[in-house]
Coordinates of C-alpha atoms and ligand atoms in Angstrom, one line a residue:
X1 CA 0.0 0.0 0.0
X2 CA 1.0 3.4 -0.6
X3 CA 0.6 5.5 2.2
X4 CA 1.3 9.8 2.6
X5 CA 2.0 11.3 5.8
X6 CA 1.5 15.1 6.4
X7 CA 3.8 17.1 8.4
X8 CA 7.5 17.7 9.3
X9 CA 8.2 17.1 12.9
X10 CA 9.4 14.3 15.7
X11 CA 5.8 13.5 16.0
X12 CA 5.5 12.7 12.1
X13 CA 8.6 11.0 11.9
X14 CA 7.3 8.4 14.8
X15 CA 4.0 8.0 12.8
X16 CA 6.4 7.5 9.8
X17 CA 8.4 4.7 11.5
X18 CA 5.3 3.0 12.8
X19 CA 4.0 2.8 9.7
X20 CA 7.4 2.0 7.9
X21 CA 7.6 -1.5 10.8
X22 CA 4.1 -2.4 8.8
X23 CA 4.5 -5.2 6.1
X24 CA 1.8 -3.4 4.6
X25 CA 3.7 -0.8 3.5
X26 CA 5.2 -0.7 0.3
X27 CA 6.3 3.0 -0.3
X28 CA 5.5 6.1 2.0
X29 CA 5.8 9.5 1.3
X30 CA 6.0 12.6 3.7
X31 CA 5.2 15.9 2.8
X32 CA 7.0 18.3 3.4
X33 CA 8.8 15.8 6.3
X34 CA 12.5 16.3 7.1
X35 CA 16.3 14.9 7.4
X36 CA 15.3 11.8 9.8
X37 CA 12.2 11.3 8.0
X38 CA 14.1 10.9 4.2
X39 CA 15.8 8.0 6.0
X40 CA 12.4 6.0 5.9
X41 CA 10.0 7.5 3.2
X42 CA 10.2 9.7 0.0
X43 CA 9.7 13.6 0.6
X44 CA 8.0 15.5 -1.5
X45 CA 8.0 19.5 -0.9
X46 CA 4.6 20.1 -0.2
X47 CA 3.2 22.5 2.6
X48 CA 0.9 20.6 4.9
X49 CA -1.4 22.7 4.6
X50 CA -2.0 22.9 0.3
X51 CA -4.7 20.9 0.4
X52 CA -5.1 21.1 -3.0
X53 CA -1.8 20.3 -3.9
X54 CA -1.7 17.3 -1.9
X55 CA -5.0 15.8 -3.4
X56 CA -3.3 15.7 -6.3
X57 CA -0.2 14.3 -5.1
X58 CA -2.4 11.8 -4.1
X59 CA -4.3 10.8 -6.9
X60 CA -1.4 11.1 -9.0
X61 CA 0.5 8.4 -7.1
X62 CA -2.1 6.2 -6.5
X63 CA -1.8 7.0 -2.5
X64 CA -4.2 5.2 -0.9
X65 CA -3.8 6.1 2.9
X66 CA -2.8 9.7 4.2
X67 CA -2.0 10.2 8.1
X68 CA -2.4 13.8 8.7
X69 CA -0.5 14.9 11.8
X70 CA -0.6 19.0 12.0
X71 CA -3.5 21.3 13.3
X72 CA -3.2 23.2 10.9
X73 CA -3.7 21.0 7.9
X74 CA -6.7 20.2 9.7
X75 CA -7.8 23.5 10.4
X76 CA -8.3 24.0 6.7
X77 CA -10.2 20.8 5.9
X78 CA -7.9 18.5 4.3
X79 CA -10.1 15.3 5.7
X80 CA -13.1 17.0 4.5
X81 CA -11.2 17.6 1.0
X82 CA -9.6 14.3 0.3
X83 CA -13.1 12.4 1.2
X84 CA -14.9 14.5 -1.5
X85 CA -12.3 13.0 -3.8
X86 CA -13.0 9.4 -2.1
X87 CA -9.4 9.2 -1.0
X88 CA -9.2 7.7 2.5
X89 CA -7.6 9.8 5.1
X90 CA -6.6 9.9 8.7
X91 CA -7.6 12.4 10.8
X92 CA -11.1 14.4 11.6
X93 CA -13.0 16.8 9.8
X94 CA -13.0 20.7 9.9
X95 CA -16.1 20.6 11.8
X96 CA -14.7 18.2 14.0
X97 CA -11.1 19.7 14.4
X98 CA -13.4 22.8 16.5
X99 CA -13.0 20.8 19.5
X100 CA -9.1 21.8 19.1
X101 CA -9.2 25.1 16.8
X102 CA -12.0 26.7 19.3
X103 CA -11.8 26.6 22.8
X104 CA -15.1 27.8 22.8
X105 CA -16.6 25.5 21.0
X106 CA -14.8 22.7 23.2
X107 CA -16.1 24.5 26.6
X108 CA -19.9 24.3 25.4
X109 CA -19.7 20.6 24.6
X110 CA -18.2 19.5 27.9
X111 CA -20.8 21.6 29.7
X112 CA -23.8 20.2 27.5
X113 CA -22.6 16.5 27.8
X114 CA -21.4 17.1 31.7
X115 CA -17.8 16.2 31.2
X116 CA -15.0 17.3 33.9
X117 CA -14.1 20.6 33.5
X118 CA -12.9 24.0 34.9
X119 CA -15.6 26.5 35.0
X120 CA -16.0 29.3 32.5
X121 CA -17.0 32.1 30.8
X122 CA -16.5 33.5 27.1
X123 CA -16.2 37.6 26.7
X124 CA -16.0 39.6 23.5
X125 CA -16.5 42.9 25.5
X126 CA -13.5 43.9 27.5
X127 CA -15.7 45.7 30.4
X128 CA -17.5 42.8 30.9
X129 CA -14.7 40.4 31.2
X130 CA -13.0 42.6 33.5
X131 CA -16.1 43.0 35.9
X132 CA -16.3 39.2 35.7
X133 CA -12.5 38.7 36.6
X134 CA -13.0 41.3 39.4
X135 CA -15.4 39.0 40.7
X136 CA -13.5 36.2 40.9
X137 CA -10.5 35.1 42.3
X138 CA -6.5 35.1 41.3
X139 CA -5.1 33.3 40.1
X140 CA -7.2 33.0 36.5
X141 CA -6.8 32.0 33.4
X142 CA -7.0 33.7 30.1
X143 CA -7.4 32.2 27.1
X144 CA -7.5 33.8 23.6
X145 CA -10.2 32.2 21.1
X146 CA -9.6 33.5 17.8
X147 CA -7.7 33.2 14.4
X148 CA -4.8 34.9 16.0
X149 CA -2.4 32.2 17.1
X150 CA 0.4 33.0 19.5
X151 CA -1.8 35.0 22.0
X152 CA -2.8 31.5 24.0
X153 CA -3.2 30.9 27.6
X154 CA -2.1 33.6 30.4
X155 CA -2.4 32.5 33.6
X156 CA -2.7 36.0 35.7
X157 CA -1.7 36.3 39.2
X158 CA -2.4 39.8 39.9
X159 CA -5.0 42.0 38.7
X160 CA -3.0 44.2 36.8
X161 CA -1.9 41.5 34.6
X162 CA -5.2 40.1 34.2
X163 CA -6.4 43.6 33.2
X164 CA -3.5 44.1 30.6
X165 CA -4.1 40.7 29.7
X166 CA -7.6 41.2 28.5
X167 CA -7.2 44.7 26.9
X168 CA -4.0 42.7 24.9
X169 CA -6.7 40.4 24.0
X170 CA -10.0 42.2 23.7
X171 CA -8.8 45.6 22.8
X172 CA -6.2 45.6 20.3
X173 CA -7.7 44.5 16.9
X174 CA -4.8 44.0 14.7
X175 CA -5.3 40.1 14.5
X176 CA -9.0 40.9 13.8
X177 CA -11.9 40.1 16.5
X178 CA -11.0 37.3 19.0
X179 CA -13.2 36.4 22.3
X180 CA -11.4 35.3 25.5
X181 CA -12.0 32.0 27.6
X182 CA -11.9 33.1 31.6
X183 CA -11.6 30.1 33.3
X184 CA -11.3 28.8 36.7
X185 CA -7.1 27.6 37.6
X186 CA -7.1 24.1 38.5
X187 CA -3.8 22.8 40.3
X188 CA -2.6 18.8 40.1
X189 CA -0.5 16.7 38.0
X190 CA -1.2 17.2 34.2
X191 CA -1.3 13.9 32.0
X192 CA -1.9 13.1 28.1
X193 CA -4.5 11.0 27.4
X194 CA -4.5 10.0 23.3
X195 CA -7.7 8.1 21.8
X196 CA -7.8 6.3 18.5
X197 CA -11.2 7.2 17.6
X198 CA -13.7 6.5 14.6
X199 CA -17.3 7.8 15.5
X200 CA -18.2 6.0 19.2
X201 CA -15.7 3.5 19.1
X202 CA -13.0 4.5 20.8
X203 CA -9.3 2.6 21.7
X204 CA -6.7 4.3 24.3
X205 CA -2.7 5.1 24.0
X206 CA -0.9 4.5 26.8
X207 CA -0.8 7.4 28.7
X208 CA 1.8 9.9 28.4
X209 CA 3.1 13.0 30.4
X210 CA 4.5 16.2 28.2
X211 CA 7.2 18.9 29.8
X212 CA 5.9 22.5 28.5
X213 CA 8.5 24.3 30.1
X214 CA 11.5 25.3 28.6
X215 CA 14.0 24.6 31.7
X216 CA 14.2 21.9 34.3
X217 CA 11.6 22.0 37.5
X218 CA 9.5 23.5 35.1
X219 CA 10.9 27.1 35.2
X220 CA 11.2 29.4 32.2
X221 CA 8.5 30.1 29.0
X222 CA 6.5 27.4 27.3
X223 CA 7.4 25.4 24.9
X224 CA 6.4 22.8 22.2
X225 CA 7.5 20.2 24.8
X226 CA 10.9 19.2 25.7
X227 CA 10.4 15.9 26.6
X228 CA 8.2 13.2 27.5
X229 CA 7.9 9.4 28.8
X230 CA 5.0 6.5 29.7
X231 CA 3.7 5.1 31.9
X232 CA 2.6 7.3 34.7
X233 CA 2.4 5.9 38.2
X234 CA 0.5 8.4 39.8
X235 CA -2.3 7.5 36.8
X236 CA -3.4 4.1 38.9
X237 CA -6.2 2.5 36.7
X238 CA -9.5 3.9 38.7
X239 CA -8.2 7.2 37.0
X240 CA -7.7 5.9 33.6
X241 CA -10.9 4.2 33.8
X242 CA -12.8 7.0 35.1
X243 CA -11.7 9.1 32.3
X244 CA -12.1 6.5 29.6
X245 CA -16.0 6.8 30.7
X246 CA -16.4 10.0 31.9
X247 CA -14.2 12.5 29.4
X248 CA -12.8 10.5 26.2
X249 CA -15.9 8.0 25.4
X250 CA -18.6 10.4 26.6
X251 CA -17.0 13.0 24.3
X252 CA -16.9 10.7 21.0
X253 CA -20.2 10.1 21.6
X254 CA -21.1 13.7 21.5
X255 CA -19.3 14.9 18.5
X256 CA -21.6 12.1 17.2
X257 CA -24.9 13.5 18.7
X258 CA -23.5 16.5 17.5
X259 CA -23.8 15.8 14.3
X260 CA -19.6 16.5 13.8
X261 CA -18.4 12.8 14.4
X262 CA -14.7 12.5 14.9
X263 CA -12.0 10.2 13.4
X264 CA -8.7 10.4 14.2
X265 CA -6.6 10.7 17.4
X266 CA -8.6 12.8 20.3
X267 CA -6.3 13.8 22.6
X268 CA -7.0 15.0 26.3
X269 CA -5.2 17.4 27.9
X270 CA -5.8 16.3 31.0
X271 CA -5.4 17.4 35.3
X272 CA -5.6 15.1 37.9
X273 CA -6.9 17.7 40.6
X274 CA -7.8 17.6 44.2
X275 CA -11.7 17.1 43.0
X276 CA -10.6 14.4 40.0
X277 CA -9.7 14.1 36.2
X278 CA -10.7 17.5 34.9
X279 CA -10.3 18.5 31.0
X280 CA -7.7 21.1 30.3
X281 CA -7.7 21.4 26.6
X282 CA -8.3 18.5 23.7
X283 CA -6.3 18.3 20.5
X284 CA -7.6 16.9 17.7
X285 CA -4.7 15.3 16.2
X286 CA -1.7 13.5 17.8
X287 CA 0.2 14.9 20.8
X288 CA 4.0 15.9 19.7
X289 CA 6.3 14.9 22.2
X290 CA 3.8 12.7 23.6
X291 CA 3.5 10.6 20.2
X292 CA 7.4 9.7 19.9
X293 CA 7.3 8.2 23.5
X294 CA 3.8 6.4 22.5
X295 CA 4.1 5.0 18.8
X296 CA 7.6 3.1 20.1
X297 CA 5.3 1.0 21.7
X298 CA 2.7 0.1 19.6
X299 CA 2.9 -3.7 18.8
X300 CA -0.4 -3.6 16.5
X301 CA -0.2 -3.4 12.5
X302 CA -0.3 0.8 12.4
X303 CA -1.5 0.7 8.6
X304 CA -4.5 -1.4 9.9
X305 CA -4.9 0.8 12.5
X306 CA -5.1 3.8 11.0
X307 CA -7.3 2.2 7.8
X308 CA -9.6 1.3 10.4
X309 CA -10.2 4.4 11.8
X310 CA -10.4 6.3 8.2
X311 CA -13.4 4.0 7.8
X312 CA -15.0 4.1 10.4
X313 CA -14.1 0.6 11.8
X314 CA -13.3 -0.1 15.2
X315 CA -9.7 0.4 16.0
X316 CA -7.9 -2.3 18.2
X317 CA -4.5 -1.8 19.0
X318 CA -1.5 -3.7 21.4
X319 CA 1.0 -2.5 23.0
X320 CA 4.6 -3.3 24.8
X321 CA 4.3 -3.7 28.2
X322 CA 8.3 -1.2 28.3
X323 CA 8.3 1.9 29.6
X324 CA 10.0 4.7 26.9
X325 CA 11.2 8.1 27.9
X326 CA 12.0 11.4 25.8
X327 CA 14.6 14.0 25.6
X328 CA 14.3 16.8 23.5
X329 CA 17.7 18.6 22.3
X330 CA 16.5 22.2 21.3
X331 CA 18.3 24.8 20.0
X332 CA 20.1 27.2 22.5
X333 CA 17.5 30.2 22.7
X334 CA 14.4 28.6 21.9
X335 CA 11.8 29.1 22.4
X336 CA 12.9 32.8 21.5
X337 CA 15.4 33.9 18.4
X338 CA 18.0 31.2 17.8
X339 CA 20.7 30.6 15.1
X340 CA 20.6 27.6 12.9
X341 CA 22.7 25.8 11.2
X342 CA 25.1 24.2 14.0
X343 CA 26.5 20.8 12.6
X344 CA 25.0 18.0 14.8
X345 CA 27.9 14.7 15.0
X346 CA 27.6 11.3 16.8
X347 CA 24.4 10.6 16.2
X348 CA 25.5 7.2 15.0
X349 CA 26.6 6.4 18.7
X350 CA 23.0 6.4 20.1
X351 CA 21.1 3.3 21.1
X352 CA 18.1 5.3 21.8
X353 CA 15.4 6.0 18.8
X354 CA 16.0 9.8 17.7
X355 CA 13.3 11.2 16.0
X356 CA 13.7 14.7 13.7
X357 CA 11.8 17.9 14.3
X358 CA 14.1 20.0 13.3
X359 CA 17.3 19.0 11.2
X360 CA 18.7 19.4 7.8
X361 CA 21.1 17.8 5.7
X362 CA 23.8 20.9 5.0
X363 CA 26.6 19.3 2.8
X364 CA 26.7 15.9 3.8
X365 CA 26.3 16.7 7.3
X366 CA 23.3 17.1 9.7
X367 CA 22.5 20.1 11.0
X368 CA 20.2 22.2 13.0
X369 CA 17.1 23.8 11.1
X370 CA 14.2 24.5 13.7
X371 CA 13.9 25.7 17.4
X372 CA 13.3 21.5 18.5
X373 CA 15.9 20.1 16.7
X374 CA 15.8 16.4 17.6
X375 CA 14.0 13.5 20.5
X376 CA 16.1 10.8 21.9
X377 CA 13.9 8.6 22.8
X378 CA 14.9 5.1 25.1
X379 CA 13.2 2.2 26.0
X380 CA 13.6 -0.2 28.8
X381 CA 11.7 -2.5 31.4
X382 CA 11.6 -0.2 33.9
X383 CA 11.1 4.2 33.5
X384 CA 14.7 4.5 35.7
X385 CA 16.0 2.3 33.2
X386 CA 15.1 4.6 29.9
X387 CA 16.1 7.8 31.8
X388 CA 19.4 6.6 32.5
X389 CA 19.3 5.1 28.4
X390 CA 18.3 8.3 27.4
X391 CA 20.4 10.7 29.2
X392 CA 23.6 8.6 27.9
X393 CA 22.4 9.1 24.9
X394 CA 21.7 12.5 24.6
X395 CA 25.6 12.7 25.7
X396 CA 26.7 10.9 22.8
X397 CA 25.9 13.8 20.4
X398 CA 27.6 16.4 19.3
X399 CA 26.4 20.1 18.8
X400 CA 27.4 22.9 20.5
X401 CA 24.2 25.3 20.5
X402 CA 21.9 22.7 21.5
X403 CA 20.8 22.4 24.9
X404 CA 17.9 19.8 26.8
X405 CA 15.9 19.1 30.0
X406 CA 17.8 16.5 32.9
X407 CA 14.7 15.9 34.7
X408 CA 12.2 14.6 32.4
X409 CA 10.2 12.1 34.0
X410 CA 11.1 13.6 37.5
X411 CA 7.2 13.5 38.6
X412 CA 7.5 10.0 38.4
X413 CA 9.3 9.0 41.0
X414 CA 8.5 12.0 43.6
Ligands
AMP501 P1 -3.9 25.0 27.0 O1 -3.4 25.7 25.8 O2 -5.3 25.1 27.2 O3 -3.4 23.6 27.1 O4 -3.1 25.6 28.2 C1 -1.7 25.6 28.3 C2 -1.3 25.3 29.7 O5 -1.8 26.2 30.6 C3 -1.8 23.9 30.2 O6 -0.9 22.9 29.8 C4 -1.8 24.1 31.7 O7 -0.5 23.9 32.2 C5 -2.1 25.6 31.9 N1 -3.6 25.7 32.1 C6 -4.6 25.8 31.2 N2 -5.8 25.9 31.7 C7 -5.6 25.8 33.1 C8 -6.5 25.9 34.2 N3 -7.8 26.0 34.1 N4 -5.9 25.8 35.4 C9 -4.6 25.7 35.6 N5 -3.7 25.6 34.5 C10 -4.2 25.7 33.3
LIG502 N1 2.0 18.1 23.8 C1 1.0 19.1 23.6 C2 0.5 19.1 22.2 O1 0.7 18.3 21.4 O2 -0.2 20.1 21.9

């Protein structure tokens, strides 16, 4: 089968490899993909997100699976798109991507279908939100809901920040009109829940714990994630159970009564507080770093898998009982201005997996080309075991203006 995989990250090069271990497989092609990925599937320079483009590349090439892994690809209906063409793809609909690309729209479901949540309100008029947060209490959390990206989630502590936070996001109009998300802060151990999911039937990932910040004890800005790892101890299986039933399956099952039914990988952002599992956010795609830690351990046929869920069948997957663990080498600088370029050696010396998000090949040699330039990713019997694997390995290579995390996985063995 000939199978195309959209995206260029760590998180489509795992999906790449888990589809390359497939017999089923007999050529795959990435677009645009990267360095790591060429090593496993043809690229072809096509944005992820010209969805025109790429529905030609597919009929053209006789494709007859695509995996899509970015937001934004989804954002601007590529699943709707390649079905009117009857080309089966991976991944959910525009309408259904909503549940991701509006926070809004997320908020109203899981109040109307009573699933775990912080409380909320939505403001388009600054006055009003600011009387609202007045009423309240700090700290609170501000989320921008609009087609201006970058503005996301401020989590105010005083009231002069909330206030500057909301005229930032109500006020100034350059991005166009946006409407903020005031919700209620939530404190306890955040966790990634990842569903295969095709209408109501529903299968689970093993669940997976990402590192936003940028430096260790989780100090300094946000990040795409520096790292990640599975299991999670402090997850015991009442939890996973409870939201299996209570946020993942009853959620499926909504975007079905909704009328929007999802297909694809619905991930949950998810907070194990004080009074239980609450929702943070949901993706409607596959988590990156939490993916590379995940895929490793899928034992299932993935091109099965993911033909299953693009039609609707109900996905079963296995997976390895080892427990894998992430380390993200970024570029020094990121997540703010950093140079690229910087020749990356020894790569050759790692034992560990090592997925691409941001590489190139510069001469013969690999280099850095992207704020996250590469995940080392280790697996072993026990989670001490992979961080030990891990961090040797990270040692092994070579680059001096790349810099990473030493205490990924540290929550789970408090
Ligand atoms: P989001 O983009 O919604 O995932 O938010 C980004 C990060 O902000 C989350 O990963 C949390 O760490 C934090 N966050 C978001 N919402 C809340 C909340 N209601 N309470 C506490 N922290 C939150
Ligand atoms: N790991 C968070 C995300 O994929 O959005």
């Amino acid at each position: 089968m000939k199978i195309l995989v959209v995206g260029s990250g760590g998180r489509c090069h795992a999906i790449v490899e888990a589809i390359a271990r497939s017999p089923k497989a007999s050529k795959i092609y990435a677009a645009p993909g990267n360095a790591g990925i060429a090593q496993l599937a043809e690229c072809v320079a096509i944005k992820d997100t010209d969805v025109e483009a790429l529905v030609e590349f597919a009929k053209n090439n006789g494709v007859e699976l695509t995996v899509v892994g970015p937001e934004a690809a989804l954002a601007v209906g590529i699943v709707d798109r390649f079905r009117e063409e009857g080309l089966a793809i991976f991944g959910p609909t525009k309408a259904a991507t909503e549940i991701e690309s509006s926070k809004d729209f997320a908020k109203r479901l899981m109040v109307k279908y009573d699933v775990p949540t912080a409380a909320y309100a939505t403001f388009s008029n600054y006055d009003e939100a600011l009387a609202y947060v007045r009423r309240g209490s700090l700290p609170t959390v501000l989320k921008y809901d609009g087609l201006a990206a970058g503005k996301g989630v401020v989590i105010a502590t005083t009231m002069e920040e909330a206030e500057a936070t909301l005229r930032d996001m109500l006020l100034d109009t350059r991005f166009g009109e946006g409407r903020v998300v005031i919700e209620e802060f939530l404190t306890g151990e955040e966790f990634s829940l990842m569903c295969f999911v095709a209408g109501n039937k529903i299968c689970p990932m093993p669940v997976a714990q990402d590192h936003k910040r940028a430096y260790d004890n989780d100090e300094g800005p946000n990040t795409g994630g520096m790292g990640a790892y599975t299991e999670l101890p402090f997850i015991t299986a009442e939890d996973h159970d409870y939201a299996m039933r209570n946020i993942m399956q009853r959620v499926a099952d909504a975007m079905v009564e909704e009328g929007t039914p999802f297909t694809g990988v619905l991930y949950g952002g998810l907070m194990k507080t004080p009074q239980g599992i609450k929702v943070i956010e949901f993706n409607a795609r596959f988590g990156d770093p939490e993916t590379e830690v995940v895929l490793p351990r899928l034992k299932s046929d993935a091109v099965d898998l993911f033909m299953d869920v693009a039609c609707g069948r109900e996905p079963k997957a296995e997976w390895s009982d080892r427990a894998t663990l992430g380390i993200v080498l970024a570029s020094k600088g990121y997540p703010g201005s950093y140079d690229k370029g910087a020749v990356i050696r020894g790569t050759e010396n790692v034992e560990s997996k090592i997925y691409h998000m941001g590489t190139a090949l510069k001469d013969g040699e690999l280099v850095t080309a992207g704020g996250r330039v590469m995940i080392v990713v280790a697996e072993a019997t026990t989670l001490r075991e992979a961080q030990q694997k891990a961090e040797a390995d990270v040692k092994r290579i070579e680059c001096d203006n790349l810099f990473h995390r030493t205490d990924i996985g540290a929550k789970a063995f408090k």
